[in-house]
Short mmCIF file of C-alpha atoms in Angstrom, two decimals:
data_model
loop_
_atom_site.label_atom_id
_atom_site.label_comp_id
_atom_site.label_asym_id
_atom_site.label_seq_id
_atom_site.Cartn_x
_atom_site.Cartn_y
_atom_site.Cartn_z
CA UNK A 16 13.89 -6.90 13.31
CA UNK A 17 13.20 -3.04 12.58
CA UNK A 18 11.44 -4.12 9.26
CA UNK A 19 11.33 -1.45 6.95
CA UNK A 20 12.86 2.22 8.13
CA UNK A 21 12.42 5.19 6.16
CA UNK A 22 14.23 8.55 6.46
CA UNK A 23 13.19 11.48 6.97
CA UNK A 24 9.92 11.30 8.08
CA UNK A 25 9.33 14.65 7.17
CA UNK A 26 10.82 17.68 4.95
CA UNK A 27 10.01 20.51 3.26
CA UNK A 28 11.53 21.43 -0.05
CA UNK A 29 12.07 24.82 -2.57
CA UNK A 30 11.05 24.15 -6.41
CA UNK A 31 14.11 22.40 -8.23
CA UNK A 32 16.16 21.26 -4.93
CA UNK A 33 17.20 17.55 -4.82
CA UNK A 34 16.65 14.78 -2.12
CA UNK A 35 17.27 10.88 -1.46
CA UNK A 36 14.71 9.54 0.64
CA UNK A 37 16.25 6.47 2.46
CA UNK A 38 14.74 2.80 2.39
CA UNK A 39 16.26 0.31 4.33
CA UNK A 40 15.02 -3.44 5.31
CA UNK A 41 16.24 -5.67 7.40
CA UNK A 42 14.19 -8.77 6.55
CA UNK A 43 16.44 -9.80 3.22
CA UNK A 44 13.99 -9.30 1.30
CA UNK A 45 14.47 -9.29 -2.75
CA UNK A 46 11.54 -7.44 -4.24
CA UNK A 47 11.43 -3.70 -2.80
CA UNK A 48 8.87 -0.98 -3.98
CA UNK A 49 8.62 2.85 -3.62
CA UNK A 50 5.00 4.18 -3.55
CA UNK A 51 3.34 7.60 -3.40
CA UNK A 52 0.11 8.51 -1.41
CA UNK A 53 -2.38 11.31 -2.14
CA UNK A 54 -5.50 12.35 -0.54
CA UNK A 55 -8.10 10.27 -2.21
CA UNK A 56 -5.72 8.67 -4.75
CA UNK A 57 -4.52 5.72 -3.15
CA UNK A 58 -0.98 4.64 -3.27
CA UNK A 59 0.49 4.30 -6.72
CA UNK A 60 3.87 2.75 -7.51
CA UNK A 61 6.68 4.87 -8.68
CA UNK A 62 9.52 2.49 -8.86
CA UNK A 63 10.38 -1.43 -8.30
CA UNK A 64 13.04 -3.78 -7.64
CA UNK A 65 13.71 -7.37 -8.00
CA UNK A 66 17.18 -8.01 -6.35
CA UNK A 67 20.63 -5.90 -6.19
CA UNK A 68 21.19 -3.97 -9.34
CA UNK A 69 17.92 -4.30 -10.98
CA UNK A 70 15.15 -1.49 -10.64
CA UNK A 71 12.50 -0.63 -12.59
CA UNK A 72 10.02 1.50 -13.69
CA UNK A 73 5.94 1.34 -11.93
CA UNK A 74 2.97 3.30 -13.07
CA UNK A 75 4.52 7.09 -12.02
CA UNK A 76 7.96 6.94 -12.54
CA UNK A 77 8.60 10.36 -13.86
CA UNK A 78 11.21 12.84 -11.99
CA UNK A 79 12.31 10.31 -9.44
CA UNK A 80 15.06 7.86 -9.68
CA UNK A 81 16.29 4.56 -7.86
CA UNK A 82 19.14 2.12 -7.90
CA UNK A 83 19.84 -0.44 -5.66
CA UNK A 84 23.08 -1.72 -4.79
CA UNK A 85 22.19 -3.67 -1.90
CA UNK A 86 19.49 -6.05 -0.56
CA UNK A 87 18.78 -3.67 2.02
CA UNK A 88 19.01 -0.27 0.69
CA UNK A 89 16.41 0.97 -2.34
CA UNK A 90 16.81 5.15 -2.14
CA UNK A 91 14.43 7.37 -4.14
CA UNK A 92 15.87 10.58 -5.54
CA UNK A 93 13.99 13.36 -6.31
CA UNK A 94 16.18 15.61 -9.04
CA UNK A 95 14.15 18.55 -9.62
CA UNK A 96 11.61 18.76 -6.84
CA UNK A 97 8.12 19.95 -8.34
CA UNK A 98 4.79 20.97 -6.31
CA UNK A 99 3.40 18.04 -7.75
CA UNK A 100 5.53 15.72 -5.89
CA UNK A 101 4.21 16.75 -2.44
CA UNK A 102 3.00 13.87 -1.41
CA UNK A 103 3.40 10.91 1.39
CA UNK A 104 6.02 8.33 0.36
CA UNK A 105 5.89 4.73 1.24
CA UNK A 106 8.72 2.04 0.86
CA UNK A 107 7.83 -1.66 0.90
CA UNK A 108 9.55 -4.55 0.55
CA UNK A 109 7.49 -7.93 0.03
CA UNK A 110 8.48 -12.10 0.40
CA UNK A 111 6.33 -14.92 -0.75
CA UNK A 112 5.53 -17.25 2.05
CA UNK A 113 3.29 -20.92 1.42
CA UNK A 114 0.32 -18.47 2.71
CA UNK A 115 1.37 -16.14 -0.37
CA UNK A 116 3.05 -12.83 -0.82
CA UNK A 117 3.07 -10.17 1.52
CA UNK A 118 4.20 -6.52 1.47
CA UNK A 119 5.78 -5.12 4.50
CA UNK A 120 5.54 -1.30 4.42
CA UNK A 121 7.55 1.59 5.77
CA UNK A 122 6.51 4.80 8.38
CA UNK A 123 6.32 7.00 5.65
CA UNK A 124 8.05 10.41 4.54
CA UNK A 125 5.64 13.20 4.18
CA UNK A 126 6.99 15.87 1.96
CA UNK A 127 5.90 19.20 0.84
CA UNK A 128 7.51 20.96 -1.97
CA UNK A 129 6.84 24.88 -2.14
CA UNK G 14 -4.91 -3.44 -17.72
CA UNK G 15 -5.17 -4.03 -14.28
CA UNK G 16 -7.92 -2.13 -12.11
CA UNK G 17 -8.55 -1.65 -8.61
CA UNK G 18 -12.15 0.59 -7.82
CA UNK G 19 -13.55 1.33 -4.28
CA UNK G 20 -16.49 3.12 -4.88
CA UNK G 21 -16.76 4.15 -0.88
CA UNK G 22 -14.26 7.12 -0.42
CA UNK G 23 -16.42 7.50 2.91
CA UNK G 24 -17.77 4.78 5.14
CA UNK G 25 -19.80 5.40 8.62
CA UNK G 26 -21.47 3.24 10.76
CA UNK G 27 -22.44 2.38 14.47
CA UNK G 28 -20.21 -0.12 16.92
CA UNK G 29 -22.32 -2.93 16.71
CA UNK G 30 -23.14 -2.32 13.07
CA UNK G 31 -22.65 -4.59 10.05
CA UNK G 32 -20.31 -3.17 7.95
CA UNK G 33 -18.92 -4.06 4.15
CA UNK G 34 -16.58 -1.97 2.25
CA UNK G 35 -16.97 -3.02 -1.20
CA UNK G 36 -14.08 -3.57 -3.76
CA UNK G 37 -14.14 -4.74 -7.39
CA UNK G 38 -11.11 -5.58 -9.75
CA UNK G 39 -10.35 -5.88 -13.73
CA UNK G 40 -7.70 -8.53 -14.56
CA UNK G 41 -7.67 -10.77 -17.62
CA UNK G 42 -5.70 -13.69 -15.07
CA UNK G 43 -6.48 -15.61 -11.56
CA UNK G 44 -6.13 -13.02 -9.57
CA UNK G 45 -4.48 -12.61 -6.22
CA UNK G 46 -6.08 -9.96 -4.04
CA UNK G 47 -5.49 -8.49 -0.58
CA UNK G 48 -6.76 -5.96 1.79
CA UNK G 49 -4.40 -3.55 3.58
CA UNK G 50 -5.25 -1.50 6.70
CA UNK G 51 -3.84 1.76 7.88
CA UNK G 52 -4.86 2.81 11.12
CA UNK G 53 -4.20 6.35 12.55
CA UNK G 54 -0.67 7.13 12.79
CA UNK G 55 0.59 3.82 12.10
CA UNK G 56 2.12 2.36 8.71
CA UNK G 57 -0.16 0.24 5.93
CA UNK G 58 -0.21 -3.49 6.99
CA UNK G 59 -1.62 -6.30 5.33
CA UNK G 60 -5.18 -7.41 6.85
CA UNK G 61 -5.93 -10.45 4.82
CA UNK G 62 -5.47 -12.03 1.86
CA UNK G 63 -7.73 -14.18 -0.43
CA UNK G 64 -5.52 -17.18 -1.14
CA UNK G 65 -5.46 -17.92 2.21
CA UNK G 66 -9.67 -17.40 3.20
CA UNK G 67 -8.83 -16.37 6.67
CA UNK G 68 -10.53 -14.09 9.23
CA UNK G 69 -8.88 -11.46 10.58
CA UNK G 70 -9.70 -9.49 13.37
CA UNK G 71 -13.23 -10.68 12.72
CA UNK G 72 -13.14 -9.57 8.90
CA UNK G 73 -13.30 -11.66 6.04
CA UNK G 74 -13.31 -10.97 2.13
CA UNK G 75 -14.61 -13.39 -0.66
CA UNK G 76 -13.27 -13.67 -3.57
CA UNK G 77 -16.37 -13.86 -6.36
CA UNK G 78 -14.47 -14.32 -10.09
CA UNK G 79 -18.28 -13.79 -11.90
CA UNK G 80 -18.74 -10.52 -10.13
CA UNK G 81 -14.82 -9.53 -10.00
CA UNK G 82 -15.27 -8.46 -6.67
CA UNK G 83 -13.35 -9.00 -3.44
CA UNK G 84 -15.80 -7.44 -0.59
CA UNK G 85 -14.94 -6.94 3.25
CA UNK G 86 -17.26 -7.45 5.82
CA UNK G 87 -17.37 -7.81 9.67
CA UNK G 88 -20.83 -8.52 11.27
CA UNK G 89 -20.23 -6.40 14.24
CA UNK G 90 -18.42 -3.29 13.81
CA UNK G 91 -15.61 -1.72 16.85
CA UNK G 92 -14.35 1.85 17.32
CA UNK G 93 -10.94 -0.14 16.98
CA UNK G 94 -11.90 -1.10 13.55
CA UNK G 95 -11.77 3.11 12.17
CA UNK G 96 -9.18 2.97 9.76
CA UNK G 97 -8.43 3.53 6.27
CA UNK G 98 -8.67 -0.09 3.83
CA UNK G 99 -7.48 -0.04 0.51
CA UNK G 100 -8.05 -3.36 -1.72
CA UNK G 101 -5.36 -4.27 -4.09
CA UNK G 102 -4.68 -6.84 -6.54
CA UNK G 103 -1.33 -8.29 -6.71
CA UNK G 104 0.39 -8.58 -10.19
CA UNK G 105 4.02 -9.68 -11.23
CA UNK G 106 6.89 -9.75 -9.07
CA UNK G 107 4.42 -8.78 -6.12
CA UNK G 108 3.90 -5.56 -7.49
CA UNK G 109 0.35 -4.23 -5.84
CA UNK G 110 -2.39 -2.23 -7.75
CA UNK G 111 -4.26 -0.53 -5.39
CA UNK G 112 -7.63 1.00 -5.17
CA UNK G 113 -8.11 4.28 -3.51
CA UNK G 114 -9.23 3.18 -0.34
CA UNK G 115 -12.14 3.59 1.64
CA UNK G 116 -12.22 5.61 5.50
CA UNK G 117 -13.83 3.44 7.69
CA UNK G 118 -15.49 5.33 11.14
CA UNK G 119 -17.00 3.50 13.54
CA UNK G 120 -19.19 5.59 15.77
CA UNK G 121 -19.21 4.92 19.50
#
């Protein structure tokens, strides 16, 4: 199993360009998660997902968007990139086991947006 | 609300060295809390988890309800063991509140 893959790992953006960064999991996994990292901030959840079709909103949802038409696939989209969305973004997907749950995180995608 | 506060953004010590990287939590139910590692270059991964009162790598974290803490401790400290930990608390649907994490170095 490759787990979770994330694409790109890296990219640079201009104010108000658009992306998708790619999730994908191969564990069939139901619950997927999108989270953002900054320095001395920990990792704060933008977006969630409980199963195909059915997304919604974490703590710092606003300017990105999700949807989910697939176990495997949860993409993030970033409409109008901002400077404040530079920033390391990690994809998870989680199961519940009889030892409890467990999140299984992604490489990463650093982006910068100038 | 929930809360997640590491009050170490920093953490040094010496390989051989006790170490504890403290971690306290606000939630009004039972609470199910983890620790996550992130070592250089590589992606977060679960370290332990209280419901299951394991060691890990030599680690191990007790939950205490009356002080709402969730501390992680190793008696004797490795360079292996430099790393960034972040406690979180796990809510519905397995969503994770986490706290901001602490750096970890272990001097040689």
């Amino acid at each position: 199993n490759a787990g979770v893959t994330q694409t790109p790992k890296f990219r640079i953006l201009k104010i108000g360009q658009s992306m998708t960064l790619q999730c994908t999991q191969d564990m069939n996994h139901n619950y997927m998660y999108w989270y953002r990292q900054d320095p001395g901030m920990g990792l704060k959840l933008i977006y969630y997902s409980v199963g195909a079709g059915i997304t919604d909103k974490g703590e710092v949802p606003n300017g990105y968007n999700v949807s989910r038409s697939t176990t495997e696939d949860f993409p993030l989209r970033l409409e109008l990139a901002a400077p404040s969305q530079t920033s390391v973004y990690f994809c998870a997907s989680s199961t519940n086991t009889d030892r409890g749950s467990e999140q299984f995180f992604g490489p990463g995608t650093r982006l910068t947006v100038l | 609300a929930q809360r997640v506060t590491q009050p170490e953004k920093l953490l040094s010590v010496f390989k051989g060295a006790p170490v504890e990287l403290k971690c306290n939590y606000s939630y009004s139910g039972s609470p199910e809390l983890f620790w996550y590692v992130q070592y250089s270059r590589q992606r977060l991964q679960l370290l332990l988890r209280h419901i299951s009162r394991e060691s890990i790598k030599g680690f191990t974290a007790d939950l205490n309800k009356g002080e709402t803490s969730f501390h992680l401790k190793k008696p004797f400290a490795q360079e292996e063991d430099s790393a960034m930990y972040y406690c979180a608390l796990g809510g519905s649907n397995y969503k994770l509140t986490f706290g901001k994490g602490t750096l970890l170095t272990v001097n040689p």
